[in-house]
Amino acid sequence: EFHPKQQLREYQRDALEYSLSRDSSVCVLPTGTGKTLVGLAWCCALLNQGKARRILVIEPTRFLVCLLYTSDAADDLLCVDLGGRRII
């Protein structure tokens, strides 16, 4: 079973529950308030519920890939660029 290492704050849990109750949603939060953690928790929930077997996360810059990869919640993610080369 997949779980983020960090506990979600109440507003993050609200955003997660909202997104899980719909077919699609967008998480809009200010910088530094945990959008990545909410997204990883959403991925964990989909995997745990059997709604997804694999999840591909695409980031527009290497900086954001590194940020996601080094996130406390993302221990088990394998980050690769579009060329298939491992960058972390």
Tab-separated table of N, CA and C in Angstrom:
chain	number	residue	atom	x	y	z
A	1	GLU	N	0.843	-1.185	0.000
A	1	GLU	CA	0.000	0.000	0.000
A	1	GLU	C	0.888	1.247	0.000
A	2	PHE	N	0.498	2.235	-0.789
A	2	PHE	CA	1.275	3.457	-0.958
A	2	PHE	C	0.740	4.559	-0.048
A	3	HIS	N	1.651	5.284	0.594
A	3	HIS	CA	1.280	6.418	1.448
A	3	HIS	C	2.366	7.474	1.371
A	4	PRO	N	1.984	8.769	1.306
A	4	PRO	CA	3.008	9.803	1.417
A	4	PRO	C	3.590	9.787	2.835
A	5	LYS	N	4.884	10.110	2.972
A	5	LYS	CA	5.523	10.104	4.280
A	5	LYS	C	5.020	11.240	5.168
A	6	GLN	N	4.665	12.349	4.558
A	6	GLN	CA	4.203	13.503	5.332
A	6	GLN	C	2.701	13.432	5.541
A	7	GLN	N	2.255	13.905	6.688
A	7	GLN	CA	0.830	14.015	6.959
A	7	GLN	C	0.267	15.214	6.199
A	8	LEU	N	-0.911	15.041	5.639
A	8	LEU	CA	-1.559	16.154	4.950
A	8	LEU	C	-2.196	17.104	5.962
A	9	ARG	N	-2.121	18.376	5.667
A	9	ARG	CA	-2.837	19.372	6.469
A	9	ARG	C	-4.317	19.307	6.095
A	10	GLU	N	-5.153	19.931	6.899
A	10	GLU	CA	-6.596	19.843	6.674
A	10	GLU	C	-6.991	20.330	5.282
A	11	TYR	N	-6.461	21.470	4.848
A	11	TYR	CA	-6.830	21.994	3.527
A	11	TYR	C	-6.310	21.091	2.417
A	12	GLN	N	-5.187	20.398	2.655
A	12	GLN	CA	-4.668	19.449	1.670
A	12	GLN	C	-5.560	18.214	1.610
A	13	ARG	N	-6.022	17.727	2.765
A	13	ARG	CA	-6.957	16.597	2.784
A	13	ARG	C	-8.251	16.964	2.066
A	14	ASP	N	-8.724	18.195	2.285
A	14	ASP	CA	-9.937	18.657	1.599
A	14	ASP	C	-9.740	18.637	0.082
A	15	ALA	N	-8.593	19.122	-0.387
A	15	ALA	CA	-8.303	19.133	-1.823
A	15	ALA	C	-8.226	17.708	-2.363
A	16	LEU	N	-7.592	16.808	-1.602
A	16	LEU	CA	-7.491	15.404	-2.017
A	16	LEU	C	-8.869	14.756	-2.098
A	17	GLU	N	-9.674	14.919	-1.072
A	17	GLU	CA	-11.019	14.335	-1.069
A	17	GLU	C	-11.863	14.881	-2.217
A	18	TYR	N	-11.739	16.176	-2.476
A	18	TYR	CA	-12.472	16.796	-3.581
A	18	TYR	C	-12.068	16.150	-4.907
A	19	SER	N	-10.762	16.011	-5.113
A	19	SER	CA	-10.287	15.465	-6.388
A	19	SER	C	-10.668	13.998	-6.550
A	20	LEU	N	-10.677	13.243	-5.457
A	20	LEU	CA	-11.030	11.827	-5.540
A	20	LEU	C	-12.515	11.605	-5.787
A	21	SER	N	-13.329	12.614	-5.503
A	21	SER	CA	-14.779	12.467	-5.681
A	21	SER	C	-15.245	12.881	-7.079
A	22	ARG	N	-14.304	13.261	-7.949
A	22	ARG	CA	-14.643	13.724	-9.293
A	22	ARG	C	-13.810	13.009	-10.351
A	23	ASP	N	-14.288	13.091	-11.588
A	23	ASP	CA	-13.536	12.506	-12.701
A	23	ASP	C	-12.306	13.330	-13.047
A	24	SER	N	-12.365	14.626	-12.830
A	24	SER	CA	-11.215	15.488	-13.085
A	24	SER	C	-11.293	16.703	-12.163
A	25	SER	N	-10.144	17.245	-11.848
A	25	SER	CA	-10.099	18.442	-11.007
A	25	SER	C	-8.733	19.101	-11.165
A	26	VAL	N	-8.633	20.323	-10.681
A	26	VAL	CA	-7.388	21.073	-10.704
A	26	VAL	C	-7.135	21.560	-9.284
A	27	CYS	N	-5.910	21.374	-8.807
A	27	CYS	CA	-5.528	21.831	-7.473
A	27	CYS	C	-4.847	23.187	-7.603
A	28	VAL	N	-5.470	24.222	-7.057
A	28	VAL	CA	-4.921	25.568	-7.124
A	28	VAL	C	-4.625	26.016	-5.697
A	29	LEU	N	-3.349	26.098	-5.378
A	29	LEU	CA	-2.900	26.544	-4.058
A	29	LEU	C	-1.712	27.480	-4.253
A	30	PRO	N	-1.473	28.389	-3.309
A	30	PRO	CA	-0.306	29.278	-3.422
A	30	PRO	C	1.016	28.509	-3.378
A	31	THR	N	2.070	29.152	-3.823
A	31	THR	CA	3.404	28.572	-3.802
A	31	THR	C	3.767	28.122	-2.389
A	32	GLY	N	4.304	26.908	-2.293
A	32	GLY	CA	4.793	26.412	-1.016
A	32	GLY	C	3.757	25.847	-0.073
A	33	THR	N	2.541	25.621	-0.568
A	33	THR	CA	1.480	25.126	0.322
A	33	THR	C	1.166	23.653	0.124
A	34	GLY	N	1.939	22.964	-0.726
A	34	GLY	CA	1.813	21.524	-0.785
A	34	GLY	C	1.047	20.929	-1.944
A	35	LYS	N	1.064	21.584	-3.104
A	35	LYS	CA	0.392	21.002	-4.269
A	35	LYS	C	1.027	19.676	-4.660
A	36	THR	N	2.358	19.595	-4.578
A	36	THR	CA	3.045	18.349	-4.930
A	36	THR	C	2.634	17.231	-3.985
A	37	LEU	N	2.559	17.520	-2.698
A	37	LEU	CA	2.157	16.516	-1.719
A	37	LEU	C	0.722	16.052	-1.976
A	38	VAL	N	-0.166	16.980	-2.293
A	38	VAL	CA	-1.555	16.613	-2.620
A	38	VAL	C	-1.572	15.722	-3.861
A	39	GLY	N	-0.792	16.081	-4.868
A	39	GLY	CA	-0.732	15.270	-6.084
A	39	GLY	C	-0.194	13.876	-5.826
A	40	LEU	N	0.844	13.767	-4.994
A	40	LEU	CA	1.387	12.451	-4.664
A	40	LEU	C	0.400	11.631	-3.839
A	41	ALA	N	-0.323	12.284	-2.935
A	41	ALA	CA	-1.343	11.586	-2.149
A	41	ALA	C	-2.464	11.094	-3.071
A	42	TRP	N	-2.807	11.901	-4.078
A	42	TRP	CA	-3.824	11.502	-5.061
A	42	TRP	C	-3.348	10.276	-5.831
A	43	CYS	N	-2.077	10.282	-6.247
A	43	CYS	CA	-1.503	9.128	-6.951
A	43	CYS	C	-1.554	7.891	-6.067
A	44	CYS	N	-1.159	8.037	-4.812
A	44	CYS	CA	-1.194	6.910	-3.868
A	44	CYS	C	-2.607	6.356	-3.728
A	45	ALA	N	-3.584	7.249	-3.610
A	45	ALA	CA	-4.979	6.811	-3.455
A	45	ALA	C	-5.454	6.048	-4.691
A	46	LEU	N	-5.144	6.543	-5.889
A	46	LEU	CA	-5.553	5.854	-7.112
A	46	LEU	C	-4.912	4.474	-7.209
A	47	LEU	N	-3.633	4.378	-6.855
A	47	LEU	CA	-2.950	3.084	-6.875
A	47	LEU	C	-3.554	2.134	-5.841
A	48	ASN	N	-3.804	2.633	-4.643
A	48	ASN	CA	-4.360	1.797	-3.573
A	48	ASN	C	-5.775	1.324	-3.877
A	49	GLN	N	-6.559	2.148	-4.565
A	49	GLN	CA	-7.938	1.795	-4.898
A	49	GLN	C	-8.035	0.941	-6.157
A	50	GLY	N	-6.921	0.690	-6.796
A	50	GLY	CA	-6.926	-0.098	-8.020
A	50	GLY	C	-7.441	0.662	-9.232
A	51	LYS	N	-7.562	1.988	-9.127
A	51	LYS	CA	-8.023	2.799	-10.256
A	51	LYS	C	-6.900	3.093	-11.237
A	52	ALA	N	-5.668	2.820	-10.814
A	52	ALA	CA	-4.492	2.992	-11.681
A	52	ALA	C	-3.475	1.919	-11.312
A	53	ARG	N	-2.755	1.445	-12.327
A	53	ARG	CA	-1.659	0.504	-12.071
A	53	ARG	C	-0.315	1.208	-12.128
A	54	ARG	N	-0.248	2.233	-12.955
A	54	ARG	CA	0.956	3.040	-13.106
A	54	ARG	C	0.537	4.489	-13.304
A	55	ILE	N	1.404	5.395	-12.899
A	55	ILE	CA	1.132	6.821	-13.078
A	55	ILE	C	2.388	7.473	-13.635
A	56	LEU	N	2.243	8.203	-14.704
A	56	LEU	CA	3.338	8.925	-15.325
A	56	LEU	C	3.201	10.402	-14.968
A	57	VAL	N	4.250	10.956	-14.394
A	57	VAL	CA	4.263	12.374	-14.050
A	57	VAL	C	5.239	13.059	-14.996
A	58	ILE	N	4.761	14.058	-15.707
A	58	ILE	CA	5.595	14.807	-16.650
A	58	ILE	C	5.725	16.234	-16.128
A	59	GLU	N	6.949	16.693	-15.994
A	59	GLU	CA	7.237	18.055	-15.549
A	59	GLU	C	7.908	18.801	-16.694
A	60	PRO	N	7.688	20.116	-16.812
A	60	PRO	CA	8.233	20.866	-17.948
A	60	PRO	C	9.718	21.215	-17.836
A	61	THR	N	10.295	21.099	-16.645
A	61	THR	CA	11.712	21.445	-16.489
A	61	THR	C	12.428	20.402	-15.630
A	62	ARG	N	13.736	20.301	-15.805
A	62	ARG	CA	14.530	19.383	-14.968
A	62	ARG	C	14.462	19.796	-13.503
A	63	PHE	N	14.405	21.101	-13.245
A	63	PHE	CA	14.324	21.588	-11.869
A	63	PHE	C	13.097	21.005	-11.171
A	64	LEU	N	11.941	21.036	-11.842
A	64	LEU	CA	10.724	20.508	-11.229
A	64	LEU	C	10.769	18.990	-11.081
A	65	VAL	N	11.422	18.303	-12.020
A	65	VAL	CA	11.601	16.854	-11.888
A	65	VAL	C	12.429	16.570	-10.643
A	66	CYS	N	13.516	17.302	-10.472
A	66	CYS	CA	14.370	17.110	-9.294
A	66	CYS	C	13.626	17.445	-8.014
A	67	LEU	N	12.835	18.501	-8.040
A	67	LEU	CA	12.040	18.883	-6.873
A	67	LEU	C	11.081	17.768	-6.492
A	68	LEU	N	10.403	17.206	-7.475
A	68	LEU	CA	9.468	16.119	-7.219
A	68	LEU	C	10.202	14.881	-6.724
A	69	TYR	N	11.309	14.565	-7.362
A	69	TYR	CA	12.060	13.359	-7.016
A	69	TYR	C	12.623	13.425	-5.605
A	70	THR	N	13.033	14.600	-5.156
A	70	THR	CA	13.615	14.739	-3.830
A	70	THR	C	12.588	15.046	-2.757
A	71	SER	N	11.318	15.153	-3.137
A	71	SER	CA	10.245	15.379	-2.170
A	71	SER	C	10.207	14.229	-1.172
A	72	ASP	N	9.956	14.539	0.088
A	72	ASP	CA	9.864	13.508	1.124
A	72	ASP	C	8.803	12.469	0.794
A	73	ALA	N	7.782	12.869	0.057
A	73	ALA	CA	6.682	11.954	-0.239
A	73	ALA	C	6.958	11.064	-1.443
A	74	ALA	N	8.058	11.303	-2.149
A	74	ALA	CA	8.267	10.636	-3.433
A	74	ALA	C	9.411	9.641	-3.433
A	75	ASP	N	9.648	8.958	-2.335
A	75	ASP	CA	10.781	8.037	-2.230
A	75	ASP	C	10.869	7.041	-3.375
A	76	ASP	N	9.763	6.492	-3.815
A	76	ASP	CA	9.781	5.375	-4.745
A	76	ASP	C	9.586	5.762	-6.206
A	77	LEU	N	9.609	7.055	-6.509
A	77	LEU	CA	9.404	7.467	-7.893
A	77	LEU	C	10.681	7.329	-8.686
A	78	LEU	N	10.570	6.894	-9.921
A	78	LEU	CA	11.698	6.852	-10.850
A	78	LEU	C	11.504	7.988	-11.841
A	79	CYS	N	12.400	8.952	-11.835
A	79	CYS	CA	12.259	10.117	-12.707
A	79	CYS	C	13.174	9.981	-13.910
A	80	VAL	N	12.617	10.085	-15.088
A	80	VAL	CA	13.404	10.058	-16.314
A	80	VAL	C	12.959	11.208	-17.197
A	81	ASP	N	13.867	11.684	-18.042
A	81	ASP	CA	13.451	12.708	-18.987
A	81	ASP	C	12.854	12.029	-20.219
A	82	LEU	N	12.370	12.802	-21.163
A	82	LEU	CA	11.695	12.219	-22.320
A	82	LEU	C	12.625	11.396	-23.199
A	83	GLY	N	13.940	11.611	-23.075
A	83	GLY	CA	14.896	10.823	-23.830
A	83	GLY	C	15.153	9.445	-23.226
A	84	GLY	N	14.527	9.172	-22.099
A	84	GLY	CA	14.681	7.886	-21.462
A	84	GLY	C	15.917	7.753	-20.590
A	85	ARG	N	16.691	8.829	-20.459
A	85	ARG	CA	17.880	8.785	-19.631
A	85	ARG	C	17.497	9.101	-18.181
A	86	ARG	N	18.030	8.314	-17.261
A	86	ARG	CA	17.774	8.596	-15.860
A	86	ARG	C	18.541	9.867	-15.488
A	87	ILE	N	17.876	10.835	-14.874
A	87	ILE	CA	18.539	12.094	-14.559
A	87	ILE	C	18.812	12.260	-13.071
A	88	ILE	N	18.305	11.380	-12.252
A	88	ILE	CA	18.569	11.442	-10.808
A	88	ILE	C	19.225	10.147	-10.399
